[in-house]
């Protein structure tokens, strides 16, 4: 395609629907596609495409500070996957964009996660349990240790008082 050639968004949309969410499109094609799906007027189309391309550049750049534009993953050549573009545009414009093919949803099971170890710059390591069963085991162990320490404290109190009394009575 020539450098300043107008991109036909209908052709890009048909190709995206045929190939699915793994298709990569260029920055200009992505902007044209979103321009078509967001239903902008024809006289504002050029400016809207420019603004979209700029937002995609900012979204895919390094994130030095928080922005209102959600992050967008692109390849080094600037192309973006249709599934990623659909996710980004849905968050950015709060539109359904049902015409774009989507990635299948990912299911993450929280109960399958392992324990997490946290290391700091001191010589200390804290391990946080990964599921409820481990949490309950740790709580029961700590309750048992707490009862043992309470009983030990109660056994020390009378002796300590007697020692103090005998020390001061001499």
mmCIF file of C-alpha atoms in Angstrom:
data_model
loop_
_atom_site.group_PDB
_atom_site.id
_atom_site.type_symbol
_atom_site.label_atom_id
_atom_site.label_comp_id
_atom_site.label_asym_id
_atom_site.label_seq_id
_atom_site.Cartn_x
_atom_site.Cartn_y
_atom_site.Cartn_z
ATOM 1 C CA UNK A 1 0.000 0.000 0.000
ATOM 2 C CA UNK A 2 1.219 3.484 -0.767
ATOM 3 C CA UNK A 3 2.145 5.717 2.132
ATOM 4 C CA UNK A 4 -0.848 8.097 1.942
ATOM 5 C CA UNK A 5 -3.298 5.622 0.457
ATOM 6 C CA UNK A 6 -6.698 5.631 2.159
ATOM 7 C CA UNK A 7 -7.385 2.360 3.943
ATOM 8 C CA UNK A 8 -10.762 0.736 3.316
ATOM 9 C CA UNK A 9 -12.025 -0.230 6.759
ATOM 10 C CA UNK A 10 -14.693 -2.587 5.339
ATOM 11 C CA UNK A 11 -11.962 -4.708 3.711
ATOM 12 C CA UNK A 12 -9.974 -4.795 6.967
ATOM 13 C CA UNK A 13 -13.104 -5.782 8.928
ATOM 14 C CA UNK A 14 -13.914 -8.595 6.471
ATOM 15 C CA UNK A 15 -10.318 -9.879 6.697
ATOM 16 C CA UNK A 16 -10.429 -9.721 10.518
ATOM 17 C CA UNK A 17 -13.710 -11.626 10.672
ATOM 18 C CA UNK A 18 -12.334 -14.257 8.278
ATOM 19 C CA UNK A 19 -8.953 -14.767 10.002
ATOM 20 C CA UNK A 20 -10.047 -14.354 13.626
ATOM 21 C CA UNK A 21 -8.413 -12.738 16.664
ATOM 22 C CA UNK A 22 -4.859 -13.845 15.775
ATOM 23 C CA UNK A 23 -4.646 -11.621 12.676
ATOM 24 C CA UNK A 24 -2.129 -8.768 12.868
ATOM 25 C CA UNK A 25 -3.063 -5.419 11.311
ATOM 26 C CA UNK A 26 -0.999 -2.289 10.850
ATOM 27 C CA UNK A 27 -1.430 0.855 12.917
ATOM 28 C CA UNK A 28 -3.349 2.591 10.099
ATOM 29 C CA UNK A 29 -5.602 -0.401 9.507
ATOM 30 C CA UNK A 30 -6.381 -0.598 13.228
ATOM 31 C CA UNK A 31 -7.251 3.110 13.307
ATOM 32 C CA UNK A 32 -9.456 2.761 10.199
ATOM 33 C CA UNK A 33 -11.207 -0.263 11.692
ATOM 34 C CA UNK A 34 -11.949 1.517 14.963
ATOM 35 C CA UNK A 35 -13.074 4.604 13.037
ATOM 36 C CA UNK A 36 -15.595 2.431 11.182
ATOM 37 C CA UNK A 37 -16.834 0.685 14.332
ATOM 38 C CA UNK A 38 -17.146 3.882 16.383
ATOM 39 C CA UNK A 39 -19.388 5.424 13.666
ATOM 40 C CA UNK A 40 -17.714 8.810 13.315
ATOM 41 C CA UNK A 41 -18.922 11.255 10.663
ATOM 42 C CA UNK A 42 -17.032 11.346 7.365
ATOM 43 C CA UNK A 43 -15.679 14.898 7.835
ATOM 44 C CA UNK A 44 -14.217 14.023 11.256
ATOM 45 C CA UNK A 45 -12.857 10.663 10.097
ATOM 46 C CA UNK A 46 -9.327 11.851 9.256
ATOM 47 C CA UNK A 47 -8.841 13.643 12.575
ATOM 48 C CA UNK A 48 -10.350 10.736 14.522
ATOM 49 C CA UNK A 49 -7.991 8.260 12.826
ATOM 50 C CA UNK A 50 -5.018 10.468 13.646
ATOM 51 C CA UNK A 51 -6.113 10.715 17.278
ATOM 52 C CA UNK A 52 -6.628 6.934 17.443
ATOM 53 C CA UNK A 53 -3.179 6.257 16.021
ATOM 54 C CA UNK A 54 -1.636 8.637 18.568
ATOM 55 C CA UNK A 55 -3.528 6.973 21.418
ATOM 56 C CA UNK A 56 -2.360 3.533 20.244
ATOM 57 C CA UNK A 57 1.227 4.803 20.175
ATOM 58 C CA UNK A 58 0.921 6.142 23.722
ATOM 59 C CA UNK A 59 -0.817 2.983 24.931
ATOM 60 C CA UNK A 60 1.906 0.720 23.555
ATOM 61 C CA UNK A 61 4.831 2.856 24.741
ATOM 62 C CA UNK A 62 6.567 2.677 28.090
ATOM 63 C CA UNK A 63 4.252 3.428 30.990
ATOM 64 C CA UNK A 64 6.119 5.998 33.076
ATOM 65 C CA UNK A 65 2.994 7.374 34.742
ATOM 66 C CA UNK A 66 -0.635 6.419 35.027
ATOM 67 C CA UNK A 67 -2.771 7.399 32.097
ATOM 68 C CA UNK A 68 -6.406 7.179 31.158
ATOM 69 C CA UNK A 69 -5.458 5.145 28.097
ATOM 70 C CA UNK A 70 -5.263 1.386 28.836
ATOM 71 C CA UNK A 71 -2.076 -0.456 27.787
ATOM 72 C CA UNK A 72 -1.901 -2.000 24.304
ATOM 73 C CA UNK A 73 0.518 -4.731 23.251
ATOM 74 C CA UNK A 74 2.000 -4.291 19.779
ATOM 75 C CA UNK A 75 4.834 -5.860 17.836
ATOM 76 C CA UNK A 76 8.046 -4.001 17.067
ATOM 77 C CA UNK A 77 6.771 -3.123 13.571
ATOM 78 C CA UNK A 78 3.711 -1.439 15.114
ATOM 79 C CA UNK A 79 1.179 -4.078 14.123
ATOM 80 C CA UNK A 80 -1.442 -5.153 16.624
ATOM 81 C CA UNK A 81 -3.391 -8.383 16.991
ATOM 82 C CA UNK A 82 -7.143 -8.083 16.374
ATOM 83 C CA UNK A 83 -7.976 -9.807 19.679
ATOM 84 C CA UNK A 84 -5.774 -7.347 21.579
ATOM 85 C CA UNK A 85 -7.236 -4.416 19.620
ATOM 86 C CA UNK A 86 -10.785 -5.542 20.504
ATOM 87 C CA UNK A 87 -9.865 -5.788 24.191
ATOM 88 C CA UNK A 88 -8.175 -2.379 24.173
ATOM 89 C CA UNK A 89 -10.949 -0.614 22.262
ATOM 90 C CA UNK A 90 -13.662 -2.096 24.475
ATOM 91 C CA UNK A 91 -11.930 -0.752 27.589
ATOM 92 C CA UNK A 92 -11.003 2.573 25.980
ATOM 93 C CA UNK A 93 -14.333 3.465 24.356
ATOM 94 C CA UNK A 94 -16.703 1.409 26.548
ATOM 95 C CA UNK A 95 -18.441 0.020 23.454
ATOM 96 C CA UNK A 96 -19.270 -3.635 22.810
ATOM 97 C CA UNK A 97 -17.625 -3.783 19.325
ATOM 98 C CA UNK A 98 -19.242 -7.167 18.630
ATOM 99 C CA UNK A 99 -18.052 -7.114 15.013
ATOM 100 C CA UNK A 100 -14.440 -7.762 16.052
ATOM 101 C CA UNK A 101 -13.366 -11.351 16.770
ATOM 102 C CA UNK A 102 -12.252 -11.861 20.355
ATOM 103 C CA UNK A 103 -9.809 -14.083 22.164
ATOM 104 C CA UNK A 104 -11.453 -16.889 24.147
ATOM 105 C CA UNK A 105 -11.821 -16.046 27.846
ATOM 106 C CA UNK A 106 -9.087 -17.249 30.179
ATOM 107 C CA UNK A 107 -10.110 -19.209 33.246
ATOM 108 C CA UNK A 108 -7.822 -18.844 36.246
ATOM 109 C CA UNK A 109 -8.378 -21.087 39.228
ATOM 110 C CA UNK A 110 -7.306 -19.342 42.402
ATOM 111 C CA UNK A 111 -7.312 -22.553 44.417
ATOM 112 C CA UNK A 112 -4.600 -24.027 42.187
ATOM 113 C CA UNK A 113 -2.079 -21.315 43.059
ATOM 114 C CA UNK A 114 0.863 -22.258 45.240
ATOM 115 C CA UNK A 115 2.129 -20.537 48.346
ATOM 116 C CA UNK A 116 3.919 -17.244 47.886
ATOM 117 C CA UNK A 117 7.282 -16.441 49.439
ATOM 118 C CA UNK A 118 8.211 -12.811 50.012
ATOM 119 C CA UNK A 119 11.880 -11.870 50.303
ATOM 120 C CA UNK A 120 13.057 -8.492 51.509
ATOM 121 C CA UNK A 121 16.486 -6.918 51.853
ATOM 122 C CA UNK A 122 16.752 -8.178 55.431
ATOM 123 C CA UNK A 123 17.589 -11.754 56.371
ATOM 124 C CA UNK A 124 13.956 -12.702 56.750
ATOM 125 C CA UNK A 125 11.554 -14.686 54.582
ATOM 126 C CA UNK A 126 7.778 -14.684 54.956
ATOM 127 C CA UNK A 127 5.688 -17.402 53.340
ATOM 128 C CA UNK A 128 2.022 -16.743 52.688
ATOM 129 C CA UNK A 129 -0.220 -19.794 52.197
ATOM 130 C CA UNK A 130 -1.765 -20.353 48.788
ATOM 131 C CA UNK A 131 -5.141 -21.797 49.765
ATOM 132 C CA UNK A 132 -7.706 -21.828 52.576
ATOM 133 C CA UNK A 133 -6.746 -25.286 53.856
ATOM 134 C CA UNK A 134 -3.156 -24.157 54.495
ATOM 135 C CA UNK A 135 -4.456 -20.985 56.196
ATOM 136 C CA UNK A 136 -6.588 -23.057 58.572
ATOM 137 C CA UNK A 137 -3.656 -25.343 59.398
ATOM 138 C CA UNK A 138 -1.463 -22.360 60.223
ATOM 139 C CA UNK A 139 -4.211 -20.766 62.355
ATOM 140 C CA UNK A 140 -4.672 -23.994 64.320
ATOM 141 C CA UNK A 141 -0.918 -24.290 64.878
ATOM 142 C CA UNK A 142 -0.719 -20.682 66.080
ATOM 143 C CA UNK A 143 -3.701 -21.148 68.404
ATOM 144 C CA UNK A 144 -1.991 -24.208 69.926
ATOM 145 C CA UNK A 145 1.237 -22.254 70.413
ATOM 146 C CA UNK A 146 -0.713 -19.375 71.932
ATOM 147 C CA UNK A 147 -2.345 -21.702 74.483
ATOM 148 C CA UNK A 148 1.043 -23.243 75.322
ATOM 149 C CA UNK A 149 2.577 -19.799 75.898
ATOM 150 C CA UNK A 150 -0.403 -18.705 78.000
ATOM 151 C CA UNK A 151 -0.044 -21.783 80.221
ATOM 152 C CA UNK A 152 3.701 -21.186 80.499
ATOM 153 C CA UNK A 153 3.104 -17.561 81.475
ATOM 154 C CA UNK A 154 0.618 -18.585 84.155
ATOM 155 C CA UNK A 155 3.140 -21.069 85.562
ATOM 156 C CA UNK A 156 5.845 -18.375 85.716
ATOM 157 C CA UNK A 157 3.759 -15.745 87.482
ATOM 158 C CA UNK A 158 3.466 -17.347 90.945
ATOM 159 C CA UNK A 159 7.149 -18.326 91.007
ATOM 160 C CA UNK A 160 8.236 -14.886 89.936
ATOM 161 C CA UNK A 161 6.107 -13.242 92.634
ATOM 162 C CA UNK A 162 7.537 -15.613 95.269
ATOM 163 C CA UNK A 163 11.084 -14.813 94.093
ATOM 164 C CA UNK A 164 10.415 -11.114 94.359
ATOM 165 C CA UNK A 165 8.861 -11.489 97.818
ATOM 166 C CA UNK A 166 11.755 -13.594 99.066
ATOM 167 C CA UNK A 167 14.280 -11.171 97.581
ATOM 168 C CA UNK A 168 12.739 -8.134 99.247
ATOM 169 C CA UNK A 169 12.054 -9.842 102.564
ATOM 170 C CA UNK A 170 15.732 -10.577 103.165
#
